[in-house]
């Protein structure tokens, strides 16, 4: 088992699993059991009313999911983590316990498409008003708050322009009004940023991306204090969007290599972003690790690595399409954070449903291409981008 002084790479391998408790199994086993039987009625009653700790039914608690939650909490440095069936389930699971009809949420612009949809189409039906701040700046968020604001919701870094929210400043705004600060940190991850230490109340992440890293699991995590996550878990037990134990076992394996993979994403991302910035056919590169990025100074303060997501402008939709279609090693797809590199045009994938005028306002130009740099050899990825750009 992992101890309190261990660093992230050690916790990622050992936390949440004690071989001695599982017949010496080196790898956490999968408890693929919906139900658990008790030795007698008295024991079952004690488990049901919380006098004894143990397992009764997997919607309430499953040993493999519980182990994965412990591993992730150790990696995040969080008191507690609740795992969900997907990142979107985690986002709704972090918001729902704290909102009633009549409440308001202030949200920063440029959110993940699924979240924008949840805010536009689902929460309003329950009598919850979403007020949009005009920018990511804490002042703009403060200006949108009213006495009914129960939560501030933000994402950092954002997709696809990798803008950053100043979490310490936003936390001060939230605390002033007694609102919760809920942040989607999927694009950062615990190796690159520590939102909970900057005053974020609940950190939500899609583990489908960097944390699992192998594009074979969908899942989401809510991390935070025991007091807040207890409410999150209670609603999850009632509503049912739990993680499956098979997914949890794969996630434990994914998280074990997360620090190793992320260090590679960071190194290759920085290198490829620098290379793209010097390419004559590229008008502009968006990467927080480059000194001309508008949030570079904040990135140096708030992050320790800048990840594998890069976007760059090829000048026109036609040129962007040619580059995307001519790469050999980059899969044409919209996800991110996996071991394999992906390429897409945000204008026709993640931001397809956004009106062109609004897209232009957001800085999502027709020539914009986004890449998720995988763990392949960076020289091979650069050579591939080079030949694609030459043909474009
Ligand atoms: C992918 C993603 C989500 C949604 O996660 P799913 O696991 O696909 O439900 C939420 N936020 C961000 C930033 C994402 O990249």
Short mmCIF file of C-alpha atoms and ligand atoms in Angstrom, two decimals:
data_model
loop_
_atom_site.label_atom_id
_atom_site.label_comp_id
_atom_site.label_asym_id
_atom_site.label_seq_id
_atom_site.Cartn_x
_atom_site.Cartn_y
_atom_site.Cartn_z
CA UNK A 1 0.00 0.00 0.00
CA UNK A 2 1.03 3.57 -0.61
CA UNK A 3 2.01 5.75 2.38
CA UNK A 4 1.34 9.41 3.16
CA UNK A 5 4.78 10.71 2.07
CA UNK A 6 4.81 9.01 -1.34
CA UNK A 7 4.90 11.14 -4.47
CA UNK A 8 2.36 11.03 -7.29
CA UNK A 9 4.03 8.35 -9.46
CA UNK A 10 4.23 6.00 -6.46
CA UNK A 11 0.68 6.68 -5.29
CA UNK A 12 -0.59 6.05 -8.84
CA UNK A 13 0.86 2.52 -8.77
CA UNK A 14 0.11 1.47 -5.19
CA UNK A 15 -2.82 3.45 -3.72
CA UNK A 16 -6.13 1.63 -3.40
CA UNK A 17 -4.71 -1.89 -3.58
CA UNK A 18 -3.30 -4.10 -0.82
CA UNK A 19 -2.28 -7.50 -2.27
CA UNK A 20 -2.46 -9.09 1.20
CA UNK A 21 -6.21 -8.39 1.28
CA UNK A 22 -6.73 -10.22 -2.06
CA UNK A 23 -4.94 -13.60 -1.84
CA UNK A 24 -1.70 -11.83 -2.79
CA UNK A 25 -3.02 -10.71 -6.19
CA UNK A 26 -0.44 -8.25 -7.55
CA UNK A 27 -3.14 -6.54 -9.60
CA UNK A 28 -6.47 -5.35 -8.16
CA UNK A 29 -9.12 -7.98 -8.93
CA UNK A 30 -12.51 -7.11 -10.43
CA UNK A 31 -15.46 -7.71 -8.12
CA UNK A 32 -17.99 -8.30 -10.87
CA UNK A 33 -20.82 -8.88 -8.44
CA UNK A 34 -24.03 -6.88 -8.36
CA UNK A 35 -24.94 -8.10 -4.92
CA UNK A 36 -23.06 -9.20 -1.77
CA UNK A 37 -24.39 -11.70 0.73
CA UNK A 38 -24.06 -11.36 4.51
CA UNK A 39 -23.25 -14.09 7.02
CA UNK A 40 -26.48 -13.48 8.95
CA UNK A 41 -29.41 -11.09 9.30
CA UNK A 42 -27.83 -9.06 12.09
CA UNK A 43 -24.76 -8.37 9.86
CA UNK A 44 -26.91 -7.37 6.90
CA UNK A 45 -28.89 -4.97 9.12
CA UNK A 46 -25.67 -3.46 10.48
CA UNK A 47 -24.36 -2.94 6.91
CA UNK A 48 -27.63 -1.40 5.78
CA UNK A 49 -27.90 1.12 8.57
CA UNK A 50 -24.21 2.04 8.48
CA UNK A 51 -23.13 0.46 11.82
CA UNK A 52 -20.78 -1.85 9.91
CA UNK A 53 -18.67 -1.06 6.82
CA UNK A 54 -18.90 -3.45 3.93
CA UNK A 55 -20.65 -4.18 0.69
CA UNK A 56 -24.33 -4.89 0.07
CA UNK A 57 -25.17 -3.87 -3.50
CA UNK A 58 -22.94 -2.43 -6.24
CA UNK A 59 -25.02 0.65 -6.98
CA UNK A 60 -24.31 1.71 -3.41
CA UNK A 61 -20.68 0.57 -3.15
CA UNK A 62 -18.50 -1.90 -5.03
CA UNK A 63 -15.00 -2.96 -3.86
CA UNK A 64 -13.32 -2.41 -7.25
CA UNK A 65 -14.92 1.00 -7.79
CA UNK A 66 -14.07 1.90 -4.19
CA UNK A 67 -10.42 0.89 -4.78
CA UNK A 68 -10.26 3.02 -7.94
CA UNK A 69 -11.76 5.95 -6.00
CA UNK A 70 -9.05 5.59 -3.36
CA UNK A 71 -6.30 5.45 -6.00
CA UNK A 72 -7.63 8.55 -7.71
CA UNK A 73 -8.07 10.43 -4.41
CA UNK A 74 -4.42 9.66 -3.58
CA UNK A 75 -3.29 10.89 -7.01
CA UNK A 76 -5.43 14.05 -6.77
CA UNK A 77 -4.48 14.76 -3.15
CA UNK A 78 -8.24 14.91 -2.45
CA UNK A 79 -10.02 13.87 0.75
CA UNK A 80 -12.46 11.92 -1.34
CA UNK A 81 -13.36 10.98 -4.93
CA UNK A 82 -16.67 9.70 -6.34
CA UNK A 83 -16.49 7.90 -9.69
CA UNK A 84 -19.30 8.11 -12.24
CA UNK A 85 -20.31 6.35 -15.45
CA UNK A 86 -18.97 9.22 -17.61
CA UNK A 87 -17.52 12.70 -17.37
CA UNK A 88 -20.95 14.17 -18.09
CA UNK A 89 -22.51 12.08 -15.29
CA UNK A 90 -19.82 13.46 -12.95
CA UNK A 91 -20.59 17.04 -14.00
CA UNK A 92 -24.32 16.66 -13.39
CA UNK A 93 -23.52 14.67 -10.23
CA UNK A 94 -21.40 17.55 -8.88
CA UNK A 95 -24.07 20.18 -9.57
CA UNK A 96 -27.39 18.50 -8.78
CA UNK A 97 -27.01 18.00 -5.00
CA UNK A 98 -26.43 21.73 -4.52
CA UNK A 99 -29.12 23.25 -6.77
CA UNK A 100 -32.86 23.77 -6.34
CA UNK A 101 -35.46 25.46 -8.56
CA UNK A 102 -34.85 29.22 -8.38
CA UNK A 103 -31.08 28.89 -7.91
CA UNK A 104 -28.56 30.29 -10.37
CA UNK A 105 -25.20 29.11 -11.66
CA UNK A 106 -22.67 31.51 -13.14
CA UNK A 107 -20.68 29.83 -15.87
CA UNK A 108 -17.64 30.95 -17.83
CA UNK A 109 -17.88 30.78 -21.65
CA UNK A 110 -16.05 28.18 -23.78
CA UNK A 111 -17.22 25.10 -21.94
CA UNK A 112 -17.04 21.53 -23.22
CA UNK A 113 -19.89 20.97 -25.73
CA UNK A 114 -21.72 18.42 -23.54
CA UNK A 115 -21.66 20.81 -20.59
CA UNK A 116 -22.89 23.70 -22.72
CA UNK A 117 -25.79 21.45 -23.75
CA UNK A 118 -26.55 20.42 -20.15
CA UNK A 119 -26.66 24.11 -19.19
CA UNK A 120 -28.73 25.18 -22.19
CA UNK A 121 -31.19 22.28 -22.39
CA UNK A 122 -31.39 20.38 -19.10
CA UNK A 123 -30.86 22.60 -16.04
CA UNK A 124 -33.34 25.31 -17.21
CA UNK A 125 -36.11 22.65 -17.26
CA UNK A 126 -35.53 22.20 -13.53
CA UNK A 127 -35.93 25.90 -12.82
CA UNK A 128 -32.19 26.56 -12.58
CA UNK A 129 -30.92 29.67 -14.36
CA UNK A 130 -27.49 29.74 -15.96
CA UNK A 131 -25.91 33.20 -16.17
CA UNK A 132 -23.00 33.42 -18.55
CA UNK A 133 -20.00 35.56 -17.63
CA UNK A 134 -18.71 37.53 -20.64
CA UNK A 135 -15.20 36.17 -20.26
CA UNK A 136 -13.05 33.86 -18.18
CA UNK A 137 -11.91 36.82 -16.04
CA UNK A 138 -12.89 36.69 -12.34
CA UNK A 139 -14.32 40.26 -12.59
CA UNK A 140 -16.71 39.15 -15.35
CA UNK A 141 -17.82 36.22 -13.18
CA UNK A 142 -18.32 38.48 -10.15
CA UNK A 143 -20.42 40.87 -12.27
CA UNK A 144 -22.77 38.04 -13.32
CA UNK A 145 -23.47 36.89 -9.75
CA UNK A 146 -26.73 37.60 -7.94
CA UNK A 147 -27.96 36.65 -4.44
CA UNK A 148 -29.43 33.48 -6.03
CA UNK A 149 -26.02 32.27 -7.31
CA UNK A 150 -25.24 28.96 -5.62
CA UNK A 151 -22.32 27.87 -7.77
CA UNK A 152 -19.67 29.14 -10.17
CA UNK A 153 -18.78 26.70 -12.92
CA UNK A 154 -15.59 26.99 -14.97
CA UNK A 155 -13.24 24.90 -17.05
CA UNK A 156 -9.44 25.23 -17.20
CA UNK A 157 -7.64 24.89 -19.56
CA UNK A 158 -10.38 25.40 -22.13
CA UNK A 159 -10.85 23.63 -25.41
CA UNK A 160 -9.67 24.27 -28.12
CA UNK A 161 -7.78 27.55 -27.43
CA UNK A 162 -6.27 26.41 -24.11
CA UNK A 163 -7.23 29.57 -22.23
CA UNK A 164 -6.80 29.47 -18.46
CA UNK A 165 -9.01 30.56 -15.57
CA UNK A 166 -7.24 32.10 -12.56
CA UNK A 167 -8.51 29.63 -9.96
CA UNK A 168 -7.22 31.42 -6.83
CA UNK A 169 -8.91 34.67 -7.95
CA UNK A 170 -12.14 32.87 -8.89
CA UNK A 171 -12.18 31.07 -5.54
CA UNK A 172 -11.99 34.45 -3.77
CA UNK A 173 -15.04 35.60 -5.80
CA UNK A 174 -16.96 32.42 -4.88
CA UNK A 175 -16.11 32.66 -1.17
CA UNK A 176 -17.19 36.31 -1.00
CA UNK A 177 -20.71 35.27 -1.99
CA UNK A 178 -20.80 31.88 -0.32
CA UNK A 179 -21.10 30.07 -3.67
CA UNK A 180 -19.41 26.78 -4.51
CA UNK A 181 -16.63 26.80 -7.11
CA UNK A 182 -16.95 23.75 -9.35
CA UNK A 183 -14.23 23.32 -11.98
CA UNK A 184 -13.74 20.91 -14.87
CA UNK A 185 -9.99 20.24 -14.90
CA UNK A 186 -10.02 17.44 -17.50
CA UNK A 187 -7.50 19.09 -19.83
CA UNK A 188 -5.04 19.71 -17.00
CA UNK A 189 -5.01 16.62 -14.80
CA UNK A 190 -3.36 16.15 -11.41
CA UNK A 191 0.21 16.07 -12.72
CA UNK A 192 -0.15 19.52 -14.28
CA UNK A 193 -2.42 21.44 -11.90
CA UNK A 194 -3.88 21.21 -8.39
CA UNK A 195 -7.22 23.04 -8.44
CA UNK A 196 -8.27 21.83 -4.95
CA UNK A 197 -5.22 23.52 -3.39
CA UNK A 198 -6.26 26.81 -5.06
CA UNK A 199 -9.70 26.87 -3.42
CA UNK A 200 -11.80 24.87 -5.88
CA UNK A 201 -14.59 23.13 -3.91
CA UNK A 202 -15.36 20.32 -6.34
CA UNK A 203 -13.02 19.25 -9.14
CA UNK A 204 -14.71 17.31 -11.92
CA UNK A 205 -12.81 15.39 -14.58
CA UNK A 206 -13.62 13.08 -17.42
CA UNK A 207 -11.36 10.10 -16.68
CA UNK A 208 -12.09 8.98 -20.26
CA UNK A 209 -9.24 11.33 -21.29
CA UNK A 210 -5.76 11.59 -19.71
CA UNK A 211 -6.44 9.75 -16.43
CA UNK A 212 -7.37 6.45 -18.04
CA UNK A 213 -5.52 7.38 -21.20
CA UNK A 214 -6.26 4.34 -23.35
CA UNK A 215 -9.61 5.31 -24.87
CA UNK A 216 -11.15 2.07 -23.56
CA UNK A 217 -13.08 3.42 -20.57
CA UNK A 218 -15.75 6.08 -20.15
CA UNK A 219 -15.86 7.56 -16.69
CA UNK A 220 -15.93 10.70 -14.60
CA UNK A 221 -14.66 11.74 -11.20
CA UNK A 222 -15.75 14.30 -8.63
CA UNK A 223 -13.03 15.16 -6.09
CA UNK A 224 -13.30 17.32 -2.99
CA UNK A 225 -13.85 17.43 0.75
CA UNK A 226 -15.56 14.60 2.54
CA UNK A 227 -18.44 16.89 3.54
CA UNK A 228 -19.25 17.85 -0.08
CA UNK A 229 -18.57 14.49 -1.71
CA UNK A 230 -20.85 12.78 0.82
CA UNK A 231 -23.76 14.73 -0.72
CA UNK A 232 -22.54 13.88 -4.22
CA UNK A 233 -22.40 10.18 -3.35
CA UNK A 234 -25.77 10.19 -1.68
CA UNK A 235 -27.43 11.59 -4.82
CA UNK A 236 -25.48 9.16 -7.01
CA UNK A 237 -26.74 6.20 -4.96
CA UNK A 238 -30.27 7.45 -5.53
CA UNK A 239 -29.88 8.41 -9.20
CA UNK A 240 -27.64 5.51 -10.21
CA UNK A 241 -24.95 6.89 -12.59
CA UNK A 242 -22.27 4.64 -11.08
CA UNK A 243 -19.06 3.35 -12.67
CA UNK A 244 -19.04 -0.30 -13.67
CA UNK A 245 -16.46 -2.47 -11.80
CA UNK A 246 -14.86 -3.65 -15.07
CA UNK A 247 -14.31 -0.03 -16.05
CA UNK A 248 -12.94 0.69 -12.55
CA UNK A 249 -10.39 -2.10 -12.87
CA UNK A 250 -9.21 -0.78 -16.26
CA UNK A 251 -9.10 2.71 -14.77
CA UNK A 252 -6.80 1.51 -11.96
CA UNK A 253 -4.41 0.23 -14.61
CA UNK A 254 -4.70 3.45 -16.60
CA UNK A 255 -4.09 5.66 -13.56
CA UNK A 256 -0.98 3.62 -12.66
CA UNK A 257 0.77 4.88 -15.81
CA UNK A 258 -0.86 8.33 -15.81
CA UNK A 259 2.17 10.27 -14.43
CA UNK A 260 4.47 8.53 -16.92
CA UNK A 261 2.18 9.16 -19.88
CA UNK A 262 1.40 12.72 -18.87
CA UNK A 263 5.09 13.61 -18.61
CA UNK A 264 5.47 12.39 -22.20
CA UNK A 265 2.36 14.31 -23.39
CA UNK A 266 3.83 17.43 -21.75
CA UNK A 267 7.30 17.03 -23.29
CA UNK A 268 6.04 16.16 -26.79
CA UNK A 269 3.30 18.82 -26.61
CA UNK A 270 5.80 21.55 -25.75
CA UNK A 271 8.19 20.40 -28.47
CA UNK A 272 5.57 20.08 -31.22
CA UNK A 273 3.96 23.42 -30.28
CA UNK A 274 7.37 25.11 -30.57
CA UNK A 275 7.99 23.42 -33.93
CA UNK A 276 4.55 24.45 -35.27
CA UNK A 277 5.13 28.05 -34.13
CA UNK A 278 8.20 28.22 -36.39
CA UNK A 279 6.44 26.76 -39.46
CA UNK A 280 5.89 29.25 -42.29
CA UNK A 281 2.45 27.85 -43.25
CA UNK A 282 0.98 28.29 -39.78
CA UNK A 283 -0.46 31.63 -38.80
CA UNK A 284 -0.89 31.05 -35.07
CA UNK A 285 -0.34 28.33 -32.44
CA UNK A 286 -2.39 28.12 -29.23
CA UNK A 287 -0.48 26.39 -26.42
CA UNK A 288 -0.13 27.72 -22.84
CA UNK A 289 3.52 26.64 -22.72
CA UNK A 290 4.44 29.14 -25.51
CA UNK A 291 5.49 32.61 -24.39
CA UNK A 292 3.08 34.35 -26.81
CA UNK A 293 0.00 32.60 -25.36
CA UNK A 294 -2.25 35.20 -23.67
CA UNK A 295 -2.30 33.18 -20.42
CA UNK A 296 1.34 32.10 -20.40
CA UNK A 297 2.18 33.99 -17.18
CA UNK A 298 -0.84 32.45 -15.40
CA UNK A 299 0.08 29.03 -16.82
CA UNK A 300 3.55 29.32 -15.25
CA UNK A 301 1.93 30.12 -11.90
CA UNK A 302 -0.93 27.65 -11.97
CA UNK A 303 0.41 24.69 -13.94
CA UNK A 304 3.58 22.61 -13.94
CA UNK A 305 3.12 21.11 -17.42
CA UNK A 306 0.94 22.11 -20.36
CA UNK A 307 -0.32 18.84 -21.79
CA UNK A 308 -0.66 17.40 -25.27
CA UNK A 309 -3.49 19.51 -26.66
CA UNK A 310 -2.44 22.11 -29.25
CA UNK A 311 -4.45 24.09 -31.76
CA UNK A 312 -3.08 25.99 -34.73
CA UNK A 313 -4.40 28.05 -37.59
CA UNK A 314 -3.77 26.92 -41.16
CA UNK A 315 -5.30 30.08 -42.67
CA UNK A 316 -8.41 28.61 -44.31
CA UNK A 317 -10.88 25.75 -43.99
CA UNK A 318 -9.52 24.22 -47.24
CA UNK A 319 -5.91 24.23 -46.00
CA UNK A 320 -6.99 22.86 -42.60
CA UNK A 321 -8.90 19.99 -44.25
CA UNK A 322 -5.89 19.08 -46.37
CA UNK A 323 -3.60 18.96 -43.33
CA UNK A 324 -6.08 16.84 -41.34
CA UNK A 325 -6.67 14.41 -44.22
CA UNK A 326 -2.99 14.01 -45.10
CA UNK A 327 -1.57 13.10 -41.72
CA UNK A 328 -0.68 9.43 -41.42
CA UNK A 329 -0.21 8.92 -37.68
CA UNK A 330 -3.00 11.17 -36.36
CA UNK A 331 -6.45 9.59 -36.19
CA UNK A 332 -9.18 11.94 -37.39
CA UNK A 333 -11.28 12.17 -34.25
CA UNK A 334 -12.55 14.54 -31.63
CA UNK A 335 -11.45 13.08 -28.30
CA UNK A 336 -8.18 13.75 -26.49
CA UNK A 337 -5.79 12.53 -23.85
CA UNK A 338 -5.18 9.03 -25.19
CA UNK A 339 -1.92 7.30 -26.03
CA UNK A 340 -2.68 7.70 -29.75
CA UNK A 341 -2.47 11.08 -31.47
CA UNK A 342 -5.69 12.58 -32.84
CA UNK A 343 -6.43 15.50 -35.16
CA UNK A 344 -9.63 17.43 -35.89
CA UNK A 345 -11.07 20.79 -36.87
CA UNK A 346 -13.00 22.22 -33.89
CA UNK A 347 -15.25 24.11 -36.33
CA UNK A 348 -16.75 20.85 -37.61
CA UNK A 349 -16.41 18.66 -34.49
CA UNK A 350 -16.50 20.00 -30.91
CA UNK A 351 -17.96 23.39 -31.95
CA UNK A 352 -20.04 22.26 -34.92
CA UNK A 353 -23.32 23.21 -33.23
CA UNK A 354 -22.09 26.74 -32.38
CA UNK A 355 -23.30 29.43 -34.84
CA UNK A 356 -20.48 30.58 -37.21
CA UNK A 357 -20.71 34.19 -35.96
CA UNK A 358 -20.35 33.09 -32.33
CA UNK A 359 -17.52 30.76 -33.33
CA UNK A 360 -15.68 33.69 -34.93
CA UNK A 361 -16.23 35.74 -31.75
CA UNK A 362 -14.73 32.89 -29.72
CA UNK A 363 -11.63 32.83 -31.94
CA UNK A 364 -12.46 29.47 -33.50
CA UNK A 365 -11.43 30.25 -37.05
CA UNK A 366 -12.26 28.08 -40.12
CA UNK A 367 -8.56 27.19 -40.48
CA UNK A 368 -8.19 26.03 -36.88
CA UNK A 369 -6.85 22.50 -36.38
CA UNK A 370 -6.60 20.80 -32.99
CA UNK A 371 -4.22 17.97 -32.21
CA UNK A 372 -4.06 15.72 -29.18
CA UNK A 373 -0.43 14.63 -29.02
CA UNK A 374 -0.15 10.98 -28.01
CA UNK A 375 2.84 9.09 -26.65
CA UNK A 376 4.33 8.13 -30.03
CA UNK A 377 7.88 9.33 -30.84
CA UNK A 378 7.70 13.13 -31.17
CA UNK A 379 10.10 13.08 -34.15
CA UNK A 380 7.73 10.79 -36.06
CA UNK A 381 4.78 13.06 -35.24
CA UNK A 382 6.70 16.14 -36.40
CA UNK A 383 7.76 14.40 -39.64
CA UNK A 384 4.12 13.45 -40.24
CA UNK A 385 2.87 17.01 -39.66
CA UNK A 386 5.69 18.31 -41.87
CA UNK A 387 4.68 16.16 -44.88
CA UNK A 388 0.98 16.99 -44.35
CA UNK A 389 1.71 20.73 -44.22
CA UNK A 390 3.97 20.51 -47.28
CA UNK A 391 1.14 19.00 -49.31
CA UNK A 392 -1.44 21.45 -48.00
C1 LIG B 1 -14.63 14.66 -22.62
C2 LIG B 1 -14.89 15.79 -21.73
C3 LIG B 1 -16.02 15.81 -20.89
C4 LIG B 1 -17.08 14.73 -20.92
O1 LIG B 1 -16.58 13.51 -20.54
P1 LIG B 1 -17.24 12.10 -21.00
O2 LIG B 1 -16.43 11.12 -20.23
O3 LIG B 1 -17.08 12.03 -22.47
O4 LIG B 1 -18.67 12.14 -20.58
C5 LIG B 1 -16.19 16.88 -20.04
N1 LIG B 1 -15.31 17.90 -20.02
C6 LIG B 1 -14.22 17.92 -20.80
C7 LIG B 1 -13.29 19.08 -20.72
C8 LIG B 1 -13.97 16.88 -21.69
O5 LIG B 1 -12.89 16.92 -22.47
#
